[in-house]
Amino acid sequence: MKNSKHFRSSMILGFGFYLLVSFCFTGQVLALSDADKAAIGTEVTTIYRAARGVVAKNQGLINDASKGDKGFSADVVISKTKENYKKATGNDFKMADAGSLKGQTQKALLDSISSVISDAQALINEKGKGLKGFLPAIFAKQMGDGFNKNMKGKAYIKLTAPKNYVRNRANRPDKWEANVIETMFKDAGYEKNKVFTENAKHKGKDAFRLILPEYYKKACLNCHGEPKGAKDITGGKKEGGKLGELGGAISFVIYN
Ligand code: HEC
């Protein structure tokens, strides 16, 4: 009697221990190290930049007034995004396990890219209209908004810029981003293209944060370059930016 009782309680204990261990393996968000989170951030920002690059490379096509159907469909953009991903990383794009946070973020971003491009078909295919305002940064904003919605408070992405260069108020850096941009990224000694990561609050919640600096290339200066204040082709005011200067940053968050 005493023995069987003992046996029962050790069974219960053992089962509890089994549950705890299996939870640690399946409740992956809890088990992720900072290095794992940084790797997810690198993956997501790489796909994000790859997709934005597709829109940048096809600005001429998108703004071609003589053409109706441009063939710039969601499927085409996804496959070109994967090509850019391969160019950037040297590896084929591969979906991670659907239950993992990495797999969830990949799916959330690809789904967002597809729906933004699908929703923009009428605009993109409008014959007789040249400049359509479907710019890389505008696409990036929509792609980020879709990702954030799909991730339901687990992760977040945003394109931002130095405070004095922000055109769209929705892209303004928060305190943490502005601080990294001004005190680290703008420091002459800061290694180019190096991401900065830290455990810090985001929107009041404890989070792992990653931010990646981006610099003006020649093509950017048509709109963001000199002379400062002059109108660019979109009707906006040029920032007076210089070649190689810090022009933006991609900010990524995983909530704890
Ligand atoms: C055809 C003009 C044009 C070109 C070329 C261009 N941009 Fe922009 N960029 C804009 C406009 C317009 C916005 C504001 C978008 C909005 O209203 O959301 C913007 C927004 C941005 C933002 C978001 C922050 C903000 O100001 O709201 C960043 C970062 C940025 N651009 C960086 C770049 C970089 C880097 C390049 C080159 C790789 C580039 N842009 C090329 C016109 C351009």
Tab-separated table of C-alpha atoms and ligand atoms in Angstrom:
chain	number	residue	atom	x	y	z
A	1	MET	CA	0.000	0.000	0.000
A	2	LYS	CA	2.681	2.387	1.092
A	3	ASN	CA	4.824	1.271	-1.822
A	4	SER	CA	2.143	1.760	-4.457
A	5	LYS	CA	1.430	5.225	-3.088
A	6	HIS	CA	5.105	6.005	-3.371
A	7	PHE	CA	5.107	4.570	-6.867
A	8	ARG	CA	2.130	6.743	-7.845
A	9	SER	CA	3.651	9.963	-6.545
A	10	SER	CA	6.937	9.307	-8.275
A	11	MET	CA	4.996	8.641	-11.477
A	12	ILE	CA	3.288	12.004	-11.081
A	13	LEU	CA	6.599	13.688	-10.363
A	14	GLY	CA	8.239	11.986	-13.324
A	15	PHE	CA	5.426	12.973	-15.624
A	16	GLY	CA	5.618	16.562	-14.388
A	17	PHE	CA	9.302	16.563	-15.112
A	18	TYR	CA	8.629	15.167	-18.587
A	19	LEU	CA	6.120	17.977	-19.233
A	20	LEU	CA	8.592	20.592	-18.075
A	21	VAL	CA	11.365	19.259	-20.310
A	22	SER	CA	9.120	18.918	-23.354
A	23	PHE	CA	7.810	22.432	-22.769
A	24	CYS	CA	11.351	23.733	-22.777
A	25	PHE	CA	11.894	22.102	-26.172
A	26	THR	CA	8.599	23.073	-27.795
A	27	GLY	CA	8.157	26.459	-26.129
A	28	GLN	CA	10.998	27.603	-28.340
A	29	VAL	CA	10.650	31.324	-27.699
A	30	LEU	CA	11.550	30.688	-24.060
A	31	ALA	CA	14.546	28.569	-24.985
A	32	LEU	CA	16.033	30.905	-27.611
A	33	SER	CA	19.391	32.427	-26.792
A	34	ASP	CA	20.335	35.973	-27.797
A	35	ALA	CA	22.445	34.461	-30.579
A	36	ASP	CA	19.403	32.533	-31.873
A	37	LYS	CA	17.352	35.727	-31.789
A	38	ALA	CA	20.066	37.673	-33.604
A	39	ALA	CA	20.126	34.949	-36.280
A	40	ILE	CA	16.348	35.269	-36.730
A	41	GLY	CA	16.749	39.056	-36.962
A	42	THR	CA	19.428	38.630	-39.614
A	43	GLU	CA	17.203	36.225	-41.556
A	44	VAL	CA	14.168	38.532	-41.442
A	45	THR	CA	16.079	41.711	-42.307
A	46	THR	CA	17.816	39.864	-45.166
A	47	ILE	CA	14.478	38.781	-46.697
A	48	TYR	CA	13.097	42.298	-46.104
A	49	ARG	CA	15.992	43.928	-47.955
A	50	ALA	CA	15.874	41.287	-50.705
A	51	ALA	CA	12.197	42.064	-51.367
A	52	ARG	CA	12.711	45.839	-51.243
A	53	GLY	CA	15.560	45.365	-53.735
A	54	VAL	CA	13.124	43.724	-56.172
A	55	VAL	CA	10.870	46.797	-56.072
A	56	ALA	CA	13.908	49.108	-56.412
A	57	LYS	CA	15.244	47.210	-59.418
A	58	ASN	CA	11.861	47.274	-61.131
A	59	GLN	CA	11.036	50.977	-60.620
A	60	GLY	CA	11.405	51.563	-64.373
A	61	LEU	CA	8.957	48.777	-65.164
A	62	ILE	CA	6.491	49.831	-62.436
A	63	ASN	CA	6.526	53.434	-63.697
A	64	ASP	CA	6.287	52.529	-67.414
A	65	ALA	CA	3.178	54.414	-68.599
A	66	SER	CA	3.129	52.615	-71.959
A	67	LYS	CA	2.513	49.204	-70.391
A	68	GLY	CA	-0.623	47.770	-68.810
A	69	ASP	CA	-0.023	44.349	-67.313
A	70	LYS	CA	3.570	44.388	-66.020
A	71	GLY	CA	3.722	40.735	-64.982
A	72	PHE	CA	4.948	42.010	-61.601
A	73	SER	CA	2.842	39.524	-59.651
A	74	ALA	CA	3.217	38.312	-56.069
A	75	ASP	CA	4.692	35.009	-57.304
A	76	VAL	CA	7.264	36.816	-59.456
A	77	VAL	CA	8.258	39.110	-56.593
A	78	ILE	CA	8.577	36.194	-54.152
A	79	SER	CA	10.790	34.228	-56.533
A	80	LYS	CA	12.979	37.288	-57.257
A	81	THR	CA	13.176	37.939	-53.515
A	82	LYS	CA	14.541	34.415	-53.052
A	83	GLU	CA	17.086	35.058	-55.839
A	84	ASN	CA	18.246	38.248	-54.083
A	85	TYR	CA	18.394	36.338	-50.812
A	86	LYS	CA	20.716	33.813	-52.427
A	87	LYS	CA	22.894	36.595	-53.844
A	88	ALA	CA	23.136	38.194	-50.407
A	89	THR	CA	23.811	35.057	-48.375
A	90	GLY	CA	25.226	32.514	-50.820
A	91	ASN	CA	22.553	30.067	-49.659
A	92	ASP	CA	19.234	28.946	-51.069
A	93	PHE	CA	16.291	30.306	-49.143
A	94	LYS	CA	14.937	27.554	-46.917
A	95	MET	CA	11.848	27.598	-44.715
A	96	ALA	CA	12.578	26.614	-41.121
A	97	ASP	CA	10.290	24.294	-39.141
A	98	ALA	CA	6.799	25.852	-39.120
A	99	GLY	CA	6.571	25.593	-35.326
A	100	SER	CA	9.788	27.511	-34.716
A	101	LEU	CA	9.906	31.272	-34.307
A	102	LYS	CA	12.214	31.469	-37.313
A	103	GLY	CA	9.680	29.603	-39.457
A	104	GLN	CA	6.877	31.815	-38.193
A	105	THR	CA	8.747	35.025	-39.013
A	106	GLN	CA	9.713	33.761	-42.488
A	107	LYS	CA	6.091	32.873	-43.255
A	108	ALA	CA	4.781	36.148	-41.810
A	109	LEU	CA	7.117	38.159	-44.028
A	110	LEU	CA	6.573	36.165	-47.234
A	111	ASP	CA	2.791	36.313	-46.704
A	112	SER	CA	3.032	40.062	-46.185
A	113	ILE	CA	5.116	40.543	-49.358
A	114	SER	CA	2.561	38.527	-51.352
A	115	SER	CA	-0.424	40.456	-50.071
A	116	VAL	CA	1.168	43.908	-50.494
A	117	ILE	CA	2.107	43.097	-54.110
A	118	SER	CA	-1.313	41.548	-54.813
A	119	ASP	CA	-3.100	44.580	-53.368
A	120	ALA	CA	-0.950	46.910	-55.503
A	121	GLN	CA	-1.746	45.164	-58.821
A	122	ALA	CA	-4.329	47.735	-59.982
A	123	LEU	CA	-1.879	50.574	-59.305
A	124	ILE	CA	1.136	48.800	-60.819
A	125	ASN	CA	-0.797	47.809	-63.965
A	126	GLU	CA	-2.423	51.199	-64.560
A	127	LYS	CA	-1.711	52.133	-68.167
A	128	GLY	CA	-1.019	55.786	-68.964
A	129	LYS	CA	0.294	56.535	-65.466
A	130	GLY	CA	4.046	57.007	-64.983
A	131	LEU	CA	5.197	57.749	-61.432
A	132	LYS	CA	3.021	55.661	-59.156
A	133	GLY	CA	4.543	56.325	-55.770
A	134	PHE	CA	5.185	52.599	-55.333
A	135	LEU	CA	8.700	53.280	-54.043
A	136	PRO	CA	11.021	50.883	-52.194
A	137	ALA	CA	10.541	52.705	-48.869
A	138	ILE	CA	6.766	52.804	-49.251
A	139	PHE	CA	6.700	49.111	-50.125
A	140	ALA	CA	8.998	48.464	-47.136
A	141	LYS	CA	6.592	50.269	-44.801
A	142	GLN	CA	3.635	48.214	-46.051
A	143	MET	CA	5.660	44.984	-45.924
A	144	GLY	CA	6.624	45.761	-42.307
A	145	ASP	CA	3.063	46.623	-41.295
A	146	GLY	CA	1.860	43.298	-42.731
A	147	PHE	CA	4.635	41.379	-40.959
A	148	ASN	CA	3.790	43.054	-37.641
A	149	LYS	CA	0.130	42.185	-38.029
A	150	ASN	CA	0.925	38.578	-38.948
A	151	MET	CA	3.310	38.151	-35.980
A	152	LYS	CA	0.609	39.232	-33.491
A	153	GLY	CA	2.897	40.828	-30.932
A	154	LYS	CA	5.698	38.220	-31.068
A	155	ALA	CA	8.039	40.155	-33.361
A	156	TYR	CA	8.189	43.502	-35.125
A	157	ILE	CA	10.074	45.182	-37.970
A	158	LYS	CA	10.367	48.774	-39.121
A	159	LEU	CA	12.354	50.872	-41.571
A	160	THR	CA	13.584	54.020	-39.912
A	161	ALA	CA	16.162	56.763	-40.464
A	162	PRO	CA	18.163	59.392	-38.604
A	163	LYS	CA	15.669	61.777	-36.976
A	164	ASN	CA	16.585	64.751	-39.157
A	165	TYR	CA	16.165	62.682	-42.343
A	166	VAL	CA	12.747	61.162	-41.718
A	167	ARG	CA	10.100	62.049	-44.303
A	168	ASN	CA	7.237	59.864	-43.163
A	169	ARG	CA	6.470	60.483	-39.483
A	170	ALA	CA	5.411	56.851	-39.137
A	171	ASN	CA	9.074	55.918	-39.724
A	172	ARG	CA	10.474	58.102	-36.932
A	173	PRO	CA	13.018	56.325	-34.738
A	174	ASP	CA	11.972	55.622	-31.142
A	175	LYS	CA	14.270	56.684	-28.302
A	176	TRP	CA	16.372	53.506	-28.402
A	177	GLU	CA	16.748	53.595	-32.202
A	178	ALA	CA	17.595	57.311	-32.233
A	179	ASN	CA	20.196	56.784	-29.536
A	180	VAL	CA	21.923	53.902	-31.401
A	181	ILE	CA	21.814	55.872	-34.671
A	182	GLU	CA	23.205	59.114	-33.211
A	183	THR	CA	25.758	57.774	-30.750
A	184	MET	CA	26.955	54.582	-32.470
A	185	PHE	CA	26.094	54.362	-36.179
A	186	LYS	CA	27.134	57.982	-36.808
A	187	ASP	CA	30.413	57.499	-34.968
A	188	ALA	CA	33.251	57.442	-37.498
A	189	GLY	CA	34.784	54.456	-35.713
A	190	TYR	CA	31.663	52.294	-35.924
A	191	GLU	CA	32.168	49.298	-38.200
A	192	LYS	CA	30.114	49.665	-41.418
A	193	ASN	CA	27.059	47.398	-41.828
A	194	LYS	CA	27.440	45.971	-38.327
A	195	VAL	CA	24.184	45.243	-36.524
A	196	PHE	CA	23.735	46.341	-32.928
A	197	THR	CA	21.727	44.147	-30.553
A	198	GLU	CA	20.542	44.673	-27.004
A	199	ASN	CA	17.882	43.519	-24.583
A	200	ALA	CA	15.790	46.647	-24.123
A	201	LYS	CA	12.168	47.761	-23.941
A	202	HIS	CA	10.095	48.228	-27.071
A	203	LYS	CA	6.694	49.905	-26.737
A	204	GLY	CA	6.962	49.309	-23.008
A	205	LYS	CA	7.614	45.567	-23.321
A	206	ASP	CA	10.815	43.645	-22.568
A	207	ALA	CA	12.400	42.640	-25.841
A	208	PHE	CA	15.448	41.583	-27.773
A	209	ARG	CA	16.251	44.393	-30.205
A	210	LEU	CA	18.407	44.453	-33.325
A	211	ILE	CA	19.163	47.384	-35.610
A	212	LEU	CA	21.013	47.408	-38.921
A	213	PRO	CA	22.518	50.568	-40.458
A	214	GLU	CA	22.032	51.442	-44.143
A	215	TYR	CA	23.957	53.955	-46.231
A	216	TYR	CA	23.101	56.133	-49.218
A	217	LYS	CA	24.157	54.696	-52.557
A	218	LYS	CA	24.386	56.733	-55.733
A	219	ALA	CA	20.821	55.913	-56.863
A	220	CYS	CA	19.404	57.087	-53.520
A	221	LEU	CA	20.849	60.560	-53.946
A	222	ASN	CA	18.514	61.374	-56.857
A	223	CYS	CA	15.903	61.797	-54.141
A	224	HIS	CA	17.836	62.035	-50.858
A	225	GLY	CA	20.915	63.929	-52.058
A	226	GLU	CA	21.881	67.513	-52.725
A	227	PRO	CA	20.953	70.300	-52.954
A	228	LYS	CA	19.154	70.077	-49.650
A	229	GLY	CA	15.552	71.248	-49.873
A	230	ALA	CA	15.330	70.906	-53.679
A	231	LYS	CA	12.389	68.872	-54.962
A	232	ASP	CA	12.911	65.257	-55.994
A	233	ILE	CA	10.817	63.554	-58.692
A	234	THR	CA	8.229	62.489	-56.109
A	235	GLY	CA	7.684	66.101	-55.049
A	236	GLY	CA	9.428	65.608	-51.712
A	237	LYS	CA	12.342	67.634	-50.387
A	238	LYS	CA	15.845	66.272	-50.759
A	239	GLU	CA	17.748	65.671	-47.537
A	240	GLY	CA	21.134	66.859	-48.786
A	241	GLY	CA	22.541	63.388	-48.106
A	242	LYS	CA	25.991	62.328	-49.304
A	243	LEU	CA	27.314	59.144	-50.867
A	244	GLY	CA	28.044	56.529	-48.185
A	245	GLU	CA	26.375	58.537	-45.458
A	246	LEU	CA	24.085	56.816	-42.965
A	247	GLY	CA	20.632	57.154	-44.525
A	248	GLY	CA	18.459	54.660	-42.706
A	249	ALA	CA	18.218	51.666	-40.432
A	250	ILE	CA	16.144	48.517	-40.162
A	251	SER	CA	14.915	47.840	-36.670
A	252	PHE	CA	13.799	44.368	-35.553
A	253	VAL	CA	12.265	43.204	-32.289
A	254	ILE	CA	11.514	39.861	-30.631
A	255	TYR	CA	9.410	40.246	-27.497
A	256	ASN	CA	10.430	38.250	-24.431
B	1	HEC	C1	12.466	58.180	-56.316
B	1	HEC	C2	12.947	58.828	-55.120
B	1	HEC	C3	13.642	57.992	-54.066
B	1	HEC	C4	14.750	57.184	-54.208
B	1	HEC	C5	15.543	56.915	-55.477
B	1	HEC	C6	15.038	56.666	-52.882
B	1	HEC	N1	14.133	57.132	-51.978
B	1	HEC	FE1	14.141	56.796	-49.996
B	1	HEC	N2	12.350	57.725	-49.813
B	1	HEC	C7	11.716	58.421	-50.828
B	1	HEC	C8	10.441	58.908	-50.344
B	1	HEC	C9	9.429	59.729	-51.127
B	1	HEC	C10	10.321	58.455	-49.000
B	1	HEC	C11	9.168	58.666	-48.053
B	1	HEC	C12	8.307	57.428	-48.090
B	1	HEC	C13	7.012	57.556	-47.317
B	1	HEC	O1	6.353	58.574	-47.431
B	1	HEC	O2	6.684	56.609	-46.608
B	1	HEC	C14	11.545	57.718	-48.716
B	1	HEC	C15	11.818	57.122	-47.495
B	1	HEC	C16	13.015	56.533	-47.182
B	1	HEC	C17	13.335	55.951	-45.888
B	1	HEC	C18	12.397	55.829	-44.688
B	1	HEC	C19	12.516	56.942	-43.731
B	1	HEC	C20	11.670	58.123	-44.093
B	1	HEC	O3	12.260	59.121	-44.501
B	1	HEC	O4	10.433	58.072	-43.987
B	1	HEC	C21	14.610	55.490	-45.967
B	1	HEC	C22	15.416	54.829	-44.866
B	1	HEC	C23	15.059	55.736	-47.316
B	1	HEC	N3	14.087	56.366	-48.027
B	1	HEC	C24	16.298	55.362	-47.772
B	1	HEC	C25	16.624	55.305	-49.131
B	1	HEC	C26	17.794	54.647	-49.640
B	1	HEC	C27	18.891	54.015	-48.783
B	1	HEC	C28	17.722	54.732	-51.002
B	1	HEC	C29	18.664	54.146	-52.008
B	1	HEC	C30	18.931	52.717	-51.906
B	1	HEC	C31	16.501	55.475	-51.323
B	1	HEC	N4	15.866	55.781	-50.157
B	1	HEC	C32	16.087	55.804	-52.601
B	1	HEC	C33	12.189	58.628	-52.096
B	1	HEC	C34	13.255	57.944	-52.641
